[in-house]
């Protein structure tokens, strides 16, 4: 469903480039634990992996089956780790988010005229919405992006 490039970029966002060293194995183990916890919150992704659903249908109707959202979730993970929050608790909020393309909150974040946008700003804006849904205050860098690009009507 996701390209190797999207997966690689998500890992870079989550932890930065892994260098050789003592903490490399710890980061790899934490990354596996993180992504397994994320997947556990998405029954439809599990259904695709077991052949019960088609990736094309999921991608046509939702936003979370696209690389930009993988990157946004990695950004969320990065924030949770940096703030030393209980990431396992907060990740559970993913299952309560409306990931459908009809959710107006995705407009001007990752959707423009019905098309998925996958730039860095789109990644950050999507991460901002997810963090807000988790009840987490945006870090200054992400708050500045939100203030510059999102206008509430």
Coordinates of N, CA and C in Angstrom, one line a residue:
X1 N 0.8 -1.2 0.0 CA 0.0 0.0 0.0 C 0.9 1.3 0.0
X2 N 1.9 1.3 0.8 CA 2.8 2.4 0.9 C 4.1 2.1 0.1
X3 N 4.7 3.0 -0.5 CA 6.0 2.8 -1.2 C 7.1 2.7 -0.2
X4 N 8.2 2.0 -0.6 CA 9.3 1.9 0.2 C 9.9 3.4 0.5
X5 N 9.8 4.2 -0.5 CA 10.2 5.6 -0.3 C 9.4 6.3 0.8
X6 N 8.1 6.1 0.8 CA 7.2 6.7 1.9 C 7.6 6.1 3.2
X7 N 7.8 4.8 3.3 CA 8.2 4.2 4.6 C 9.5 4.7 5.1
X8 N 10.5 4.8 4.2 CA 11.8 5.3 4.5 C 11.7 6.7 5.1
X9 N 11.0 7.6 4.4 CA 10.8 9.0 4.8 C 10.1 9.0 6.1
X10 N 9.1 8.2 6.4 CA 8.4 8.2 7.6 C 9.4 7.9 8.8
X11 N 10.3 6.9 8.5 CA 11.3 6.6 9.6 C 12.2 7.7 9.8
X12 N 12.6 8.4 8.8 CA 13.5 9.6 9.0 C 12.8 10.7 9.8
X13 N 11.5 10.9 9.5 CA 10.7 11.9 10.3 C 10.7 11.5 11.7
X14 N 10.4 10.2 12.0 CA 10.2 9.7 13.3 C 11.4 9.8 14.2
X15 N 12.6 9.5 13.6 CA 13.8 9.5 14.4 C 15.0 10.2 13.8
X16 N 14.9 10.7 12.6 CA 16.0 11.2 12.0 C 16.8 10.1 11.4
X17 N 17.9 10.4 10.8 CA 18.7 9.3 10.2 C 19.4 8.5 11.3
X18 N 19.2 7.2 11.1 CA 19.8 6.3 12.1 C 21.3 6.2 11.9
X19 N 22.1 6.5 12.9 CA 23.5 6.3 12.8 C 23.9 5.1 13.5
X20 N 25.1 4.6 13.2 CA 25.6 3.4 14.0 C 25.9 3.9 15.4
X21 N 25.5 3.1 16.3 CA 25.8 3.4 17.7 C 24.9 2.5 18.6
X22 N 25.1 2.8 19.9 CA 24.4 2.0 20.9 C 22.9 2.1 20.8
X23 N 22.3 3.2 20.5 CA 20.9 3.4 20.5 C 20.2 3.0 19.2
X24 N 20.9 2.6 18.2 CA 20.3 2.2 16.9 C 19.3 1.1 17.1
X25 N 19.7 0.0 17.8 CA 18.8 -1.1 18.0 C 17.6 -0.7 18.8
X26 N 17.8 0.1 19.8 CA 16.7 0.6 20.6 C 15.7 1.4 19.8
X27 N 16.2 2.2 18.9 CA 15.3 3.0 18.0 C 14.6 2.1 17.0
X28 N 15.2 1.1 16.5 CA 14.6 0.1 15.6 C 13.5 -0.6 16.3
X29 N 13.7 -1.0 17.6 CA 12.7 -1.7 18.4 C 11.5 -0.8 18.7
X30 N 11.8 0.5 19.0 CA 10.8 1.4 19.3 C 10.0 1.7 18.1
X31 N 10.6 1.9 16.9 CA 9.9 2.1 15.7 C 8.9 1.0 15.4
X32 N 9.4 -0.3 15.5 CA 8.5 -1.4 15.3 C 7.3 -1.4 16.2
X33 N 7.6 -1.1 17.5 CA 6.5 -1.0 18.5 C 5.5 0.1 18.1
X34 N 6.1 1.3 17.7 CA 5.2 2.4 17.4 C 4.3 2.1 16.2
X35 N 4.9 1.6 15.1 CA 4.1 1.3 13.9 C 3.1 0.2 14.1
X36 N 3.5 -0.8 14.9 CA 2.5 -1.9 15.2 C 1.3 -1.3 16.0
X37 N 1.6 -0.3 16.9 CA 0.5 0.3 17.7 C -0.4 1.2 16.8
X38 N 0.3 1.8 15.8 CA -0.5 2.6 14.8 C -1.4 1.7 14.0
X39 N -0.9 0.7 13.5 CA -1.7 -0.2 12.6 C -2.8 -0.9 13.4
X40 N -2.6 -1.1 14.7 CA -3.7 -1.7 15.5 C -4.9 -0.8 15.6
X41 N -4.7 0.5 15.4 CA -5.8 1.5 15.4 C -6.6 1.6 14.1
X42 N -6.1 0.9 13.1 CA -6.7 1.1 11.7 C -7.2 -0.3 11.2
X43 N -8.4 -0.7 11.5 CA -9.0 -2.0 11.1 C -8.9 -2.1 9.6
X44 N -9.2 -1.0 8.9 CA -9.2 -1.0 7.4 C -7.8 -1.3 6.8
X45 N -6.8 -0.8 7.5 CA -5.4 -1.2 7.0 C -5.1 -2.7 7.2
X46 N -5.6 -3.2 8.4 CA -5.4 -4.6 8.6 C -6.2 -5.4 7.6
X47 N -7.4 -4.9 7.2 CA -8.2 -5.7 6.2 C -7.5 -5.7 4.9
X48 N -6.8 -4.6 4.5 CA -6.1 -4.6 3.3 C -4.9 -5.6 3.4
X49 N -4.2 -5.7 4.5 CA -3.1 -6.6 4.6 C -3.5 -8.1 4.6
X50 N -4.7 -8.3 5.0 CA -5.2 -9.7 5.0 C -6.0 -10.1 3.7
X51 N -6.2 -9.1 2.8 CA -6.9 -9.3 1.6 C -8.4 -9.2 1.7
X52 N -8.9 -8.7 2.8 CA -10.4 -8.5 3.0 C -10.8 -7.2 2.4
X53 N -9.9 -6.3 2.0 CA -10.3 -5.1 1.4 C -9.2 -4.7 0.4
X54 N -9.5 -3.8 -0.5 CA -8.6 -3.4 -1.6 C -8.0 -2.1 -1.2
X55 N -6.7 -2.0 -1.4 CA -6.0 -0.7 -1.1 C -6.5 0.4 -2.0
X56 N -6.8 0.1 -3.2 CA -7.4 1.1 -4.1 C -8.7 1.7 -3.6
X57 N -9.5 0.9 -3.0 CA -10.8 1.4 -2.5 C -10.5 2.3 -1.3
X58 N -9.6 1.9 -0.4 CA -9.2 2.6 0.8 C -8.7 4.0 0.4
X59 N -7.8 4.0 -0.6 CA -7.1 5.2 -1.0 C -8.1 6.2 -1.7
X60 N -9.1 5.6 -2.4 CA -10.1 6.4 -3.0 C -11.1 7.1 -2.0
X61 N -11.3 6.5 -0.9 CA -12.3 7.1 0.0 C -11.7 7.7 1.3
X62 N -10.4 7.5 1.6 CA -9.9 8.0 2.8 C -8.6 8.7 2.5
X63 N -8.1 9.4 3.5 CA -6.8 10.1 3.4 C -5.6 9.3 4.1
X64 N -5.9 8.5 5.0 CA -4.9 7.8 5.8 C -4.1 6.7 5.0
X65 N -4.6 6.4 3.9 CA -3.9 5.3 3.1 C -2.9 5.9 2.1
X66 N -2.5 7.2 2.3 CA -1.5 7.8 1.4 C -0.3 8.2 2.2
X67 N 0.8 8.3 1.5 CA 2.1 8.5 2.1 C 2.2 9.8 2.9
X68 N 1.5 10.8 2.5 CA 1.5 12.1 3.3 C 1.0 11.9 4.7
X69 N 0.0 11.0 4.8 CA -0.5 10.7 6.2 C 0.4 9.8 7.0
X70 N 1.1 8.9 6.3 CA 2.1 8.1 7.0 C 3.2 9.1 7.6
X71 N 3.5 10.1 6.8 CA 4.5 11.1 7.2 C 3.9 11.9 8.4
X72 N 2.7 12.3 8.3 CA 2.0 13.0 9.3 C 2.0 12.3 10.6
X73 N 1.7 11.0 10.6 CA 1.7 10.2 11.8 C 3.1 10.0 12.3
X74 N 4.1 9.9 11.5 CA 5.5 9.9 11.9 C 5.8 11.2 12.6
X75 N 5.3 12.3 12.1 CA 5.5 13.6 12.8 C 4.9 13.7 14.1
X76 N 3.7 13.1 14.2 CA 3.0 13.0 15.5 C 3.8 12.2 16.5
X77 N 4.3 11.1 16.0 CA 5.2 10.2 16.9 C 6.4 11.0 17.3
X78 N 7.0 11.7 16.4 CA 8.2 12.5 16.8 C 7.9 13.5 17.9
X79 N 6.7 14.2 17.8 CA 6.3 15.1 18.8 C 6.1 14.4 20.1
X80 N 5.4 13.3 20.1 CA 5.1 12.5 21.3 C 6.4 12.1 22.0
X81 N 7.3 11.6 21.2 CA 8.6 11.2 21.8 C 9.4 12.4 22.4
X82 N 9.4 13.5 21.6 CA 10.2 14.7 22.1 C 9.6 15.2 23.4
X83 N 8.2 15.2 23.5 CA 7.6 15.8 24.6 C 7.5 14.8 25.8
X84 N 8.0 13.6 25.5 CA 8.1 12.5 26.5 C 6.7 12.2 27.0
X85 N 5.7 12.2 26.1 CA 4.3 11.9 26.5 C 4.1 10.4 26.4
X86 N 3.0 9.9 27.0 CA 2.6 8.5 26.9 C 2.1 8.2 25.5
X87 N 3.0 7.9 24.6 CA 2.6 7.8 23.2 C 1.6 6.7 23.0
X88 N 1.8 5.6 23.7 CA 0.8 4.4 23.6 C -0.6 4.9 23.9
X89 N -0.8 5.7 24.8 CA -2.1 6.2 25.2 C -2.6 7.1 24.1
X90 N -1.8 8.0 23.6 CA -2.3 9.0 22.6 C -2.5 8.4 21.2
X91 N -1.8 7.4 20.9 CA -1.9 6.7 19.6 C -3.3 6.1 19.5
X92 N -3.9 5.7 20.6 CA -5.3 5.1 20.6 C -6.3 6.1 20.0
X93 N -6.0 7.4 20.1 CA -6.9 8.4 19.6 C -7.0 8.3 18.0
X94 N -6.1 7.7 17.4 CA -6.2 7.6 15.9 C -7.5 6.9 15.4
X95 N -7.9 6.0 16.2 CA -9.1 5.2 15.8 C -10.4 6.1 15.9
X96 N -10.3 7.2 16.6 CA -11.5 8.1 16.7 C -11.5 9.2 15.7
X97 N -10.5 9.3 14.8 CA -10.5 10.4 13.9 C -11.2 10.0 12.6
X98 N -11.9 10.9 12.0 CA -12.6 10.7 10.7 C -11.6 10.9 9.6
X99 N -11.2 9.8 9.0 CA -10.2 9.8 8.0 C -10.8 9.9 6.6
X100 N -12.1 10.0 6.5 CA -12.7 10.1 5.2 C -12.3 11.4 4.4
X101 N -12.4 11.3 3.1 CA -12.1 12.5 2.3 C -13.2 13.6 2.5
X102 N -14.3 13.2 3.0 CA -15.4 14.1 3.3 C -15.2 15.0 4.5
X103 N -14.3 14.6 5.4 CA -14.0 15.3 6.6 C -13.4 16.7 6.2
X104 N -14.2 17.8 6.5 CA -13.8 19.1 6.1 C -12.4 19.5 6.6
X105 N -12.0 19.0 7.7 CA -10.8 19.3 8.3 C -9.5 18.9 7.5
X106 N -9.7 18.0 6.6 CA -8.6 17.7 5.7 C -8.4 18.7 4.6
X107 N -9.5 19.5 4.3 CA -9.4 20.5 3.2 C -8.3 21.5 3.6
X108 N -7.5 21.8 2.6 CA -6.4 22.8 2.8 C -5.3 22.3 3.7
X109 N -5.5 21.1 4.2 CA -4.4 20.5 4.9 C -3.7 19.4 3.9
X110 N -4.5 18.5 3.5 CA -3.9 17.5 2.6 C -4.8 17.3 1.3
X111 N -6.0 17.9 1.3 CA -6.8 17.9 0.1 C -7.0 19.3 -0.5
X112 N -6.9 19.3 -1.8 CA -7.2 20.5 -2.6 C -7.9 20.1 -3.8
X113 N -9.2 20.6 -3.9 CA -10.0 20.2 -5.0 C -10.1 18.7 -5.2
X114 N -10.2 18.0 -4.0 CA -10.3 16.5 -4.0 C -9.1 15.7 -4.3
X115 N -8.0 16.4 -4.5 CA -6.7 15.7 -4.7 C -5.8 15.8 -3.5
X116 N -5.1 14.7 -3.3 CA -4.1 14.6 -2.1 C -2.9 15.4 -2.5
X117 N -2.5 16.3 -1.6 CA -1.2 17.1 -1.7 C -0.2 16.4 -0.7
X118 N 1.0 16.3 -1.1 CA 1.9 15.6 -0.3 C 3.2 16.3 0.1
X119 N 3.1 17.6 0.1 CA 4.3 18.4 0.4 C 4.6 18.4 1.9
X120 N 5.7 19.0 2.3 CA 6.1 19.0 3.8 C 5.1 19.8 4.6
X121 N 4.6 20.9 4.0 CA 3.6 21.7 4.7 C 2.3 20.9 4.9
X122 N 1.9 20.2 3.9 CA 0.7 19.3 4.0 C 0.9 18.3 5.1
X123 N 2.1 17.7 5.2 CA 2.4 16.7 6.2 C 2.2 17.4 7.6
X124 N 2.8 18.5 7.8 CA 2.8 19.2 9.1 C 1.3 19.7 9.4
X125 N 0.6 20.1 8.4 CA -0.8 20.5 8.7 C -1.7 19.4 9.1
X126 N -1.4 18.2 8.5 CA -2.2 17.0 8.8 C -1.8 16.6 10.2
X127 N -0.5 16.6 10.5 CA 0.0 16.2 11.9 C -0.6 17.2 12.9
X128 N -0.7 18.4 12.6 CA -1.3 19.4 13.5 C -2.8 19.0 13.9
X129 N -3.5 18.6 12.9 CA -4.9 18.2 13.1 C -5.0 17.0 14.0
X130 N -4.1 16.0 13.7 CA -4.1 14.8 14.5 C -3.7 15.1 16.0
X131 N -2.7 16.0 16.1 CA -2.3 16.3 17.5 C -3.4 17.1 18.2
X132 N -4.1 17.9 17.5 CA -5.2 18.6 18.2 C -6.3 17.6 18.6
X133 N -6.6 16.6 17.7 CA -7.6 15.6 18.0 C -7.1 14.8 19.3
X134 N -5.8 14.7 19.5 CA -5.3 14.0 20.6 C -5.3 14.8 21.9
X135 N -5.6 16.1 21.7 CA -5.6 17.0 22.8 C -4.2 17.5 23.2
X136 N -3.3 17.5 22.2 CA -1.9 17.9 22.5 C -1.7 19.3 21.9
X137 N -1.1 20.2 22.7 CA -0.7 21.5 22.3 C 0.4 21.4 21.2
X138 N 0.2 22.2 20.2 CA 1.2 22.2 19.1 C 2.5 22.8 19.6
X139 N 3.6 22.1 19.2 CA 5.0 22.7 19.5 C 5.1 24.0 18.7
X140 N 6.0 24.9 19.1 CA 6.1 26.2 18.4 C 6.3 26.1 16.9
X141 N 7.1 25.2 16.4 CA 7.3 25.1 14.9 C 6.0 24.7 14.2
X142 N 5.3 23.8 14.7 CA 4.0 23.4 14.1 C 2.9 24.4 14.3
X143 N 2.9 25.1 15.4 CA 1.9 26.2 15.7 C 2.1 27.3 14.7
X144 N 3.4 27.6 14.4 CA 3.6 28.7 13.4 C 3.1 28.3 12.0
X145 N 3.3 27.1 11.6 CA 2.8 26.6 10.3 C 1.3 26.7 10.3
X146 N 0.6 26.3 11.4 CA -0.8 26.3 11.5 C -1.3 27.7 11.4
X147 N -0.7 28.6 12.1 CA -1.1 30.1 12.0 C -0.9 30.7 10.6
X148 N 0.1 30.3 9.9 CA 0.4 30.8 8.6 C -0.6 30.3 7.5
X149 N -1.0 29.0 7.7 CA -1.6 28.3 6.5 C -3.1 28.0 6.7
X150 N -3.6 28.0 8.0 CA -5.0 27.6 8.2 C -5.8 28.7 8.7
X151 N -6.9 28.9 8.0 CA -7.8 30.0 8.4 C -9.1 29.4 8.7
X152 N -9.6 29.6 9.9 CA -10.9 29.0 10.3 C -12.0 30.0 9.8
X153 N -13.1 29.4 9.3 CA -14.2 30.3 8.8 C -15.3 30.3 9.8

